[in-house]
Coordinates of C-alpha atoms in Angstrom, one line a residue:
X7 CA 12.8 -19.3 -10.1
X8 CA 15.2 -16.6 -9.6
X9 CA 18.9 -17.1 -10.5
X10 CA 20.8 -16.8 -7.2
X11 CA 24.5 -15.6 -7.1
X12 CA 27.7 -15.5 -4.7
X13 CA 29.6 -13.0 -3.7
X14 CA 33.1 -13.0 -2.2
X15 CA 34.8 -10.3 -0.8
X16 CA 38.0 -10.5 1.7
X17 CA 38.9 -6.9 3.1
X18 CA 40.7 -6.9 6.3
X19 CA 43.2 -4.7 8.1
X20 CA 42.8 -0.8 7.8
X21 CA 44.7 -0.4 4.7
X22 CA 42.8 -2.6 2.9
X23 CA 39.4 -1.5 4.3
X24 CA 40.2 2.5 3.6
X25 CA 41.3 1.4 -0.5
X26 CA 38.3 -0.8 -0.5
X27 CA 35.5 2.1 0.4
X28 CA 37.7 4.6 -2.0
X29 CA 37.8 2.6 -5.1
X30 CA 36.0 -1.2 -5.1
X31 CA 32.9 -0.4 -3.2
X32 CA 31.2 1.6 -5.9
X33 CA 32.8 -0.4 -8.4
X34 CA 31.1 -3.8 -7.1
X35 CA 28.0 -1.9 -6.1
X36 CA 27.5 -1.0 -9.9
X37 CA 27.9 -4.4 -10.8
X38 CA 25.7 -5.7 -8.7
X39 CA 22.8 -3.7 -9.6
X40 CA 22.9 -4.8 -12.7
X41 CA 21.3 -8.2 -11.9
X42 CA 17.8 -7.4 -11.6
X43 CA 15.6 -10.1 -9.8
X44 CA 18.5 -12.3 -8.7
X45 CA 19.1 -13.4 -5.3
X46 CA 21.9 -12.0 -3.9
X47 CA 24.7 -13.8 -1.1
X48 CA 27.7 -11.4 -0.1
X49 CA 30.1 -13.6 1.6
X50 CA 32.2 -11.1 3.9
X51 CA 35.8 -11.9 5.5
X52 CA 36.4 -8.8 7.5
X53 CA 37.0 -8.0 11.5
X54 CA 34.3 -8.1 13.9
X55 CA 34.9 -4.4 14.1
X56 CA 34.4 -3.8 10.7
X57 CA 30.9 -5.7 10.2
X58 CA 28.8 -3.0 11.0
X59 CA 30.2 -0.8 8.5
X60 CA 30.0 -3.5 6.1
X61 CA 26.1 -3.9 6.8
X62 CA 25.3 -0.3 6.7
X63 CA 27.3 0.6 3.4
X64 CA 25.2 -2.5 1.6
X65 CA 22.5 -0.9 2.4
X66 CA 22.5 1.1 -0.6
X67 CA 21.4 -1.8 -2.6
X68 CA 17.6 -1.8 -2.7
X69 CA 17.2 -6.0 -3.3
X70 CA 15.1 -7.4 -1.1
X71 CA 16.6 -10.7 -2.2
X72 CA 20.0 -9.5 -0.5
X73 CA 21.5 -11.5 2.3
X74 CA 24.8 -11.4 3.7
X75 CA 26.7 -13.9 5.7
X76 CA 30.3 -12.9 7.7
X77 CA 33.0 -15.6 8.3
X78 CA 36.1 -14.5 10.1
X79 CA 37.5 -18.3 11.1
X80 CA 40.0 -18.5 8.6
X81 CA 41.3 -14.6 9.1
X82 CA 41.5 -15.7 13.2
X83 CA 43.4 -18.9 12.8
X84 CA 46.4 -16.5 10.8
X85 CA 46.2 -13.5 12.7
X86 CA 44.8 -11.7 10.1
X87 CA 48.4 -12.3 8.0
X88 CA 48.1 -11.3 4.6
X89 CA 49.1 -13.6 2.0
X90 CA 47.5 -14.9 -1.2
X91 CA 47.7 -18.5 -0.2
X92 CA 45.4 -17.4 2.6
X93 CA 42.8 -15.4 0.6
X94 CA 42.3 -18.6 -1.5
X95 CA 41.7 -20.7 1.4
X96 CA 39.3 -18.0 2.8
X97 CA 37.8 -18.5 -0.8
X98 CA 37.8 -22.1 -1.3
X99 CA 35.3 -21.6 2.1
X100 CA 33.3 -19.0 0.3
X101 CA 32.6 -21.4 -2.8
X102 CA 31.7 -24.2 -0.3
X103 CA 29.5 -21.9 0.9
X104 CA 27.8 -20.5 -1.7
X105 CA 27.4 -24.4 -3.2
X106 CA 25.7 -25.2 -0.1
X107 CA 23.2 -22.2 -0.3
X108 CA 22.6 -23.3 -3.5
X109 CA 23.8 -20.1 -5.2
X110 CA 24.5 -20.9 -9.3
X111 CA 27.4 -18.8 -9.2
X112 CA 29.8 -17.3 -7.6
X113 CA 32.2 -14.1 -8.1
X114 CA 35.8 -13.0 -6.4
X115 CA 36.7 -9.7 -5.7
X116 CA 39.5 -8.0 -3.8
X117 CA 39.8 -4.9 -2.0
X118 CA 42.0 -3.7 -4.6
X119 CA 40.6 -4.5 -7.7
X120 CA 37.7 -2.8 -9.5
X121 CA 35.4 -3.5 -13.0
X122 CA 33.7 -1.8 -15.4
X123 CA 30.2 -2.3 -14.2
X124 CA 29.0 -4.7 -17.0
X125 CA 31.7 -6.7 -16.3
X126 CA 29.3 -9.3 -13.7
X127 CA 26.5 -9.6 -15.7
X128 CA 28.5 -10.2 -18.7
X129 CA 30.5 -12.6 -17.7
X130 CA 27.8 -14.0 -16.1
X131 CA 25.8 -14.5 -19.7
X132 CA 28.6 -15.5 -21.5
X133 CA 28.9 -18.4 -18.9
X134 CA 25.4 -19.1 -19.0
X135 CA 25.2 -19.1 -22.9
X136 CA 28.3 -21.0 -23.1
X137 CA 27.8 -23.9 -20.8
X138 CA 30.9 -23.3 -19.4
X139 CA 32.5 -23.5 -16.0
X140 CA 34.9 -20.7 -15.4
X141 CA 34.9 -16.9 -16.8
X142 CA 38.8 -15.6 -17.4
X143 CA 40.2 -12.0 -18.2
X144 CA 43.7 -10.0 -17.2
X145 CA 43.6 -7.8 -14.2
X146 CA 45.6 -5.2 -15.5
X147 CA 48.0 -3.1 -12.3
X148 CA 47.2 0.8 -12.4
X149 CA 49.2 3.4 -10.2
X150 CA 47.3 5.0 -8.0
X151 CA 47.6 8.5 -9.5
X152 CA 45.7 11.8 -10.3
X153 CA 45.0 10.4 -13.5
X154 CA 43.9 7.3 -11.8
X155 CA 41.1 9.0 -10.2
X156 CA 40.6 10.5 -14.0
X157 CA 40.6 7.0 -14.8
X158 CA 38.2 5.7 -12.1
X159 CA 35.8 8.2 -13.0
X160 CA 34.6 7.5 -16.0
X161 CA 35.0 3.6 -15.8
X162 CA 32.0 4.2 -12.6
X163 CA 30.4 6.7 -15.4
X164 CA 30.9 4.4 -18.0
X165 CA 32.7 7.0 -20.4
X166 CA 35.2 5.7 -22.5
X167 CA 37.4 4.3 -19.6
X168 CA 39.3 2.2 -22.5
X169 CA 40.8 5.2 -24.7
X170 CA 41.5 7.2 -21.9
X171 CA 44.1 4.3 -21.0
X172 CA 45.1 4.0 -25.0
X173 CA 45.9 7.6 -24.4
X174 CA 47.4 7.9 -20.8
X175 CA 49.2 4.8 -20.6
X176 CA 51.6 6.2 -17.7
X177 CA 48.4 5.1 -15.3
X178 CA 49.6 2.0 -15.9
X179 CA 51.8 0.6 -12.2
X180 CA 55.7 0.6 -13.3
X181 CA 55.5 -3.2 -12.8
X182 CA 53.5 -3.8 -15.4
X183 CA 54.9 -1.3 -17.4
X184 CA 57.6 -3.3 -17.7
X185 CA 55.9 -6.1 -19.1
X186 CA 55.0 -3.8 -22.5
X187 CA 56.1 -5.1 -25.8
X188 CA 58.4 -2.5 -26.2
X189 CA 60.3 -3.4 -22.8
X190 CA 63.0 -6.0 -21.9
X191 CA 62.0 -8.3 -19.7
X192 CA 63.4 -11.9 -19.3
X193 CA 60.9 -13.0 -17.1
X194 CA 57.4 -12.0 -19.0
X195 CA 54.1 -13.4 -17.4
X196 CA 52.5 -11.3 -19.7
X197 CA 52.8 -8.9 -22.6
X198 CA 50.6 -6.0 -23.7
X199 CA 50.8 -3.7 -26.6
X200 CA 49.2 -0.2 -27.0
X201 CA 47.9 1.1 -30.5
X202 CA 46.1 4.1 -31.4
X203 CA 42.6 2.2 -31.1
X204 CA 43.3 -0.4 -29.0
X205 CA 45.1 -2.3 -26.4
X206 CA 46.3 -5.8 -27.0
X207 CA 47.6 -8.8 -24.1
X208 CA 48.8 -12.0 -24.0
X209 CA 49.3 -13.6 -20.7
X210 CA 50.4 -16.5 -19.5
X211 CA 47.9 -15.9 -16.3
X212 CA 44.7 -15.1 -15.9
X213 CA 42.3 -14.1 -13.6
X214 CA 39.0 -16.0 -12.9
X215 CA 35.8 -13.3 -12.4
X216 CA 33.5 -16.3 -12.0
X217 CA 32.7 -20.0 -11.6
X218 CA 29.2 -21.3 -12.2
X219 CA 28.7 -23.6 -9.6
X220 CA 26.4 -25.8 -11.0
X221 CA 28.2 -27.5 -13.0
X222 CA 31.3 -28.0 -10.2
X223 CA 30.5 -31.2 -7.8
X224 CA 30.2 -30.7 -3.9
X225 CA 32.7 -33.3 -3.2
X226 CA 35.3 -31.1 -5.3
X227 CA 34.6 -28.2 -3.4
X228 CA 34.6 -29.6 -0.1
X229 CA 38.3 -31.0 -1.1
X230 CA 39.9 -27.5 -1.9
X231 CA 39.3 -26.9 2.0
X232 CA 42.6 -28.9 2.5
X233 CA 44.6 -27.8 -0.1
X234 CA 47.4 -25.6 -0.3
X235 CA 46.6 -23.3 -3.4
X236 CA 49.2 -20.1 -4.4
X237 CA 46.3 -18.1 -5.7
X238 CA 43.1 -17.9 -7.4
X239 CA 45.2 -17.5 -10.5
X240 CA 47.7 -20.5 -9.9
X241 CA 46.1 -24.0 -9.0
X242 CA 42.7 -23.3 -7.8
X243 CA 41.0 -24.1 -11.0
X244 CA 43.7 -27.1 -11.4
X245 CA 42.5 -28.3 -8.0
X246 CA 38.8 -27.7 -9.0
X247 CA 39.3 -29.8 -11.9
X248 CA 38.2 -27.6 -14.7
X249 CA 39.8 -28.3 -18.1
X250 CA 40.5 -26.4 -21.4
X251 CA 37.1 -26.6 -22.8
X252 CA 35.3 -25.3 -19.5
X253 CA 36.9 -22.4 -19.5
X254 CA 35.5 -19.0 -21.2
X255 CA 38.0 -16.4 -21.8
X256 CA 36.7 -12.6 -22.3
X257 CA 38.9 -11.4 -24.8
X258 CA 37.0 -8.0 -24.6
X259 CA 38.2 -5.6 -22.3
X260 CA 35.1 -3.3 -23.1
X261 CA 32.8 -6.6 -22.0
X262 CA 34.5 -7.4 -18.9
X263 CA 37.6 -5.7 -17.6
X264 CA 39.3 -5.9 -14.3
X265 CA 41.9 -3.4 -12.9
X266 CA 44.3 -3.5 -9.8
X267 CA 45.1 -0.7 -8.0
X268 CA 49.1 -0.3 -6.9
X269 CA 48.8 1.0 -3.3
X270 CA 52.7 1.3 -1.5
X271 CA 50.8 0.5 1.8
X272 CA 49.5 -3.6 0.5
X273 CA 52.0 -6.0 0.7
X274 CA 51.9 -7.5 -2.6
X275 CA 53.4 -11.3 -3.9
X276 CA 54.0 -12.8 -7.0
X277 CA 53.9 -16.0 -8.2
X278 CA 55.2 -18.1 -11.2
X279 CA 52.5 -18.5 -12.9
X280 CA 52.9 -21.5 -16.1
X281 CA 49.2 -21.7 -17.6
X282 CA 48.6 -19.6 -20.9
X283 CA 45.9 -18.6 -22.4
X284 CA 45.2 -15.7 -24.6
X285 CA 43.5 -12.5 -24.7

């Protein structure tokens, strides 16, 4: 039986749709190729306007297996307001969703963030190996740049995407450059460290690539339709009920790493985020 998976993707307003087809698109796209002979469910939150575009740009992935599904409720009943409390509603729908389709997992993407393009299939064996619930790393913010678009290049290409950022760290977003070691900053989520070879982070948030559904129950998932959640990265695995030792954290950037990309345009929130764990 083919292993089925979930896809969810929230890319609204044309901000947000323009970044998306720049940076993310390929950046998903090479991720999902790499799961030969799965089934494959793209959730899409988008416009009416929009879903055409969406259907014609997926169909550069030759799986027959492919299906997509659009759901726009959520995004009508805000007026397409952007907020994070709102993504995490649209995707406490998606994983209700993809539970009833019967997918076995199910991933969460953003318009602005991209991966290196092991970084599904990876987290999805280390889930599968583990027995674990939940697959954790550190989306680190870049500034979109010249030497982002260096940057982007060879992650897509797979060519040493890692050392070019040991050696350019100034592609790092000033935000987040603030949280380096060698910063002061009273109010640190997070703390990274360049060396010559490597880059090092502890954070007190994290960011969830996956969930294997199977081992969440239905009735918890149909309960995170009424909650209130800040994010994806504070309270939804709380409310999902997943403890320490359900939890898989990829402490290997060159495994699985997720980026941001710092766009002026995007409104963007934070949160106080209280859970550590460490990378």
């Amino acid at each position: 039986m083919k292993e089925k998976i979930s896809i969810s993707l929230i890319v609204f307003n044309q901000e947000y749709i323009d970044n998306f087809f720049k940076f993310s698109f390929n950046s998903i796209i090479n991720n999902i190729e790499k799961f030969k002979n799965f089934e494959i469910l793209l959730l899409i939150t988008t416009e009416n306007k929009y879903q055409n575009l969406f259907k014609e740009k997926f169909k550069i992935l030759k799986n027959n297996s492919l299906k997509i599904i659009f759901d726009n409720k959520i995004l009508k009943q805000y007026n397409n307001k952007f907020s994070y409390s709102i993504l995490t509603k649209i995707q406490a729908a998606h994983s209700l969703k993809a539970k009833q389709e019967n997918s076995n997992f199910i991933y969460y993407t953003y318009a602005d963030m991209i991966y290196n393009n092991n970084c599904f299939i990876n987290s999805f064996n280390a889930l599968k190996n583990s027995k674990k619930s939940v697959c954790l790393t550190f989306a680190l913010l870049l500034k979109n740049s010249d030497l982002f678009f260096q940057f982007y290049e060879k992650l897509v290409k797979e060519k040493d995407y890692i050392n070019f950022l040991i050696e350019k760290p100034n592609i790092i977003d000033k935000f987040h450059q603030s949280f380096s070691i060698e910063n002061i900053n009273t109010n640190k989520s997070f703390i990274y460290e360049i060396h010559s070879d490597n880059l090092s982070i502890k954070a007190l948030h994290t960011h969830p690539i996956c969930i294997q559904l199977t081992n969440i129950k239905y009735e918890t998932i149909i309960q995170l339709q009424n909650k209130n959640i800040i994010s994806l990265d504070n309270g939804f695995l709380e409310c999902l009920d997943i403890n320490n030792e359900e939890i898989y954290v990829e402490e290997d950037f060159n495994k699985a790493s997720v980026f941001s990309v710092d766009n002026n345009e995007i409104n963007r929130t934070f949160a106080d985020f209280k859970k550590y764990c460490k990378l």
